[in-house]
Amino acid sequence: MSAALFNLFLDAIWETLLMVGVSGLVTLALGGPLAVVLVTTAPGGVFEAKGFNRALGAVVNAFRSTPFIILLVALIPFTRLIVGTTIGIWAAIVPLSIAAIPFFARIAEVSFREVDRGLIEAAQAMGASRLQIIWNVLVPEALPGIVAGFTITLVSLISSSAMAGAVGAGGLGDLAIRYGYQRFETTVMVAVIVVLIAIVMAVQMTGDYFAYRLNKR
Amino acid sequence: MTNSAATSLPAGDAGEAARTAPAQRGGRVTFDDVGRTFETPDGQVCALREVGFTVEPGEIFGIIGRSGAGKSTLIRTVNGLERPTSGKVLVEDARGGVFDVGSLTVNELTLLRRDIGMIFQHFNLLSSKTVERNVGLPLRLAGASRADEARRVTELLALVGLSDKRGRYPRELSGGQKQRVGIARALARDPGILLCDEATSALDPETTLSILALLKDINRRLGLTIILITHEMEAIRQISDRVAVIEKGRIVEIGPVWKVFGDPQQPATRALLTPHANELPDDLAGRIAPLPSSDSAPVFDIIYTGAETGEPNLGAVFDVLGHDARLLHGTLDRIQGHAQGRLLVAAPAVPAHEATHVLALLKKLPPRAEIIGYVSGSL
């Protein structure tokens, strides 16, 4: 690998980490609350609203069922509205987040739903408001599952980010396609794969560690 | 001691400081013709109908019934977890304030719930929080400071005997210890009423007794009203003052525990009591015939309901039955100071044709008695 190629490689790692990191944070910030809304408005939830819940569920499913590469293109006008451009890293972060938010929300929703109803009843019996129930019961009890779910989301973001080359965002996946595949630079291909494996493993192990530490059940 | 602590807490609810003597602390609960129906896909299900009685301040009141009888629904109407579809549930606190639970706004209900503690069959502790944080949760919800919370938690853990478990997580505790945490949590805001929802049903017999003893102790020391629902006779027998028997959503029998248990009037009550009633041992049952024969002796079933004055007088019984009367089987138990039980006595000295006459004499004693058959062979 030449020095120039090596620099491209370092840039690509940074681009991937940036894309995954920022869209991961956005996903956490928006997908978490979305999961709370999904679970609390569901039948039997503390903010039960069946019609709203069904409608929201349908929207979430629509985003979940659209392949990412199509979402990437379809969201171009929206991306322009949010970040002012349709190419580059920031242009990729918007569709990455939009795809990951419903994904993470569904996973987190499952963790929230697994919180024992008896705990919610106990909190109600001690005079907790509905927001207090969410914050003092649902979130802490579901946290280990949510951390595990967020780990899965990050890994899936890493894999989606490989498609970000389609909007000129660069990243490891883009490098592998343009150099490793199209220019037959096998070394680049192998290096990218090795680095991706390392990143995914690091993410997974960190996530597992925290999920384990948080789980007091 | 818990009382002085309550007054030092921030006045999350305005009258908290007004409470003084523990004796006047308990709340009163009045069920006024309460009904509750549920809409299900299979039509209306009536969980409660025409329930009307009052639980007095400082009383331990047991509600017993089979599963599905409506007791869970009933106890949940007290703190508004269930709303009656007809009738009213009135909760009167120690300061004389009366709340019509069904008509409270969300905020009023929150305030009321802070004066009503509740413990559960499956404890319902937060698995992610330590004992300390679990017990302090009601205080945090009401906006207590960290320092106040810590101080109160120390008192509560001492009260339930778990001071050394402060930093543990619920999964590290036994069932009995978990329920103690539940009790400490329920008492955190110094409530006037404690609701116990099958609180000992998930515990082994020994732990059950220790939890019941703790509840009784709390009732005595703090003067709070305890309402407990259960399907276990033992829980009622050990600590309750009065008991109501619920069957298919109706209260079928109500009264002091010794009275209801010693002399059950309703089939539902008898069914609940059956495991405790002394069935005839098989060998004896096989020897008792419905009709007399030449060498048989009548068997008298003498029942002490606890309503008799004084202790069972055996001498008087033998005066009537003759002094060679034999005790075949029997139990005697004391509930709330009343002797209750049943004796099976064979009386060879009583000829078959005089049996009914002797029975009439026996009934004047005044134990309740029946002739259940005739036993033959050597006694």
PDB file of C-alpha atoms in Angstrom, chain A residues 19 68-69 72-73 76 79 85-93 95 163-170 174:
ATOM      1  CA  MET A  19     -20.641   8.993  10.244  1.00  0.00           C
ATOM      2  CA  PHE A  68     -31.225   1.812   2.865  1.00  0.00           C
ATOM      3  CA  ILE A  69     -29.775   2.545  -0.574  1.00  0.00           C
ATOM      4  CA  LEU A  72     -30.476   7.381   0.797  1.00  0.00           C
ATOM      5  CA  VAL A  73     -31.677   8.657  -2.558  1.00  0.00           C
ATOM      6  CA  ILE A  76     -32.172  13.797  -0.801  1.00  0.00           C
ATOM      7  CA  THR A  79     -31.243  15.981   3.558  1.00  0.00           C
ATOM      8  CA  THR A  85     -26.057  19.787   0.998  1.00  0.00           C
ATOM      9  CA  THR A  86     -26.685  16.453  -0.675  1.00  0.00           C
ATOM     10  CA  ILE A  87     -23.124  15.195  -0.835  1.00  0.00           C
ATOM     11  CA  GLY A  88     -20.456  14.405   1.700  1.00  0.00           C
ATOM     12  CA  ILE A  89     -20.380  12.982   5.182  1.00  0.00           C
ATOM     13  CA  TRP A  90     -23.109  15.210   6.617  1.00  0.00           C
ATOM     14  CA  ALA A  91     -25.388  14.348   3.731  1.00  0.00           C
ATOM     15  CA  ALA A  92     -24.935  10.675   4.615  1.00  0.00           C
ATOM     16  CA  ILE A  93     -25.528  11.186   8.311  1.00  0.00           C
ATOM     17  CA  PRO A  95     -30.339   9.162   5.908  1.00  0.00           C
ATOM     18  CA  MET A 163     -23.314   2.553   1.076  1.00  0.00           C
ATOM     19  CA  ALA A 164     -22.653   6.175   1.934  1.00  0.00           C
ATOM     20  CA  GLY A 165     -20.191   6.342  -0.956  1.00  0.00           C
ATOM     21  CA  ALA A 166     -23.264   6.747  -3.145  1.00  0.00           C
ATOM     22  CA  VAL A 167     -23.571  10.319  -1.889  1.00  0.00           C
ATOM     23  CA  GLY A 168     -19.818  10.921  -1.831  1.00  0.00           C
ATOM     24  CA  ALA A 169     -19.451  10.554   1.903  1.00  0.00           C
ATOM     25  CA  GLY A 170     -16.417   8.302   1.690  1.00  0.00           C
ATOM     26  CA  ASP A 174     -16.508   3.343  -0.246  1.00  0.00           C
TER      27      ASP A 174
END
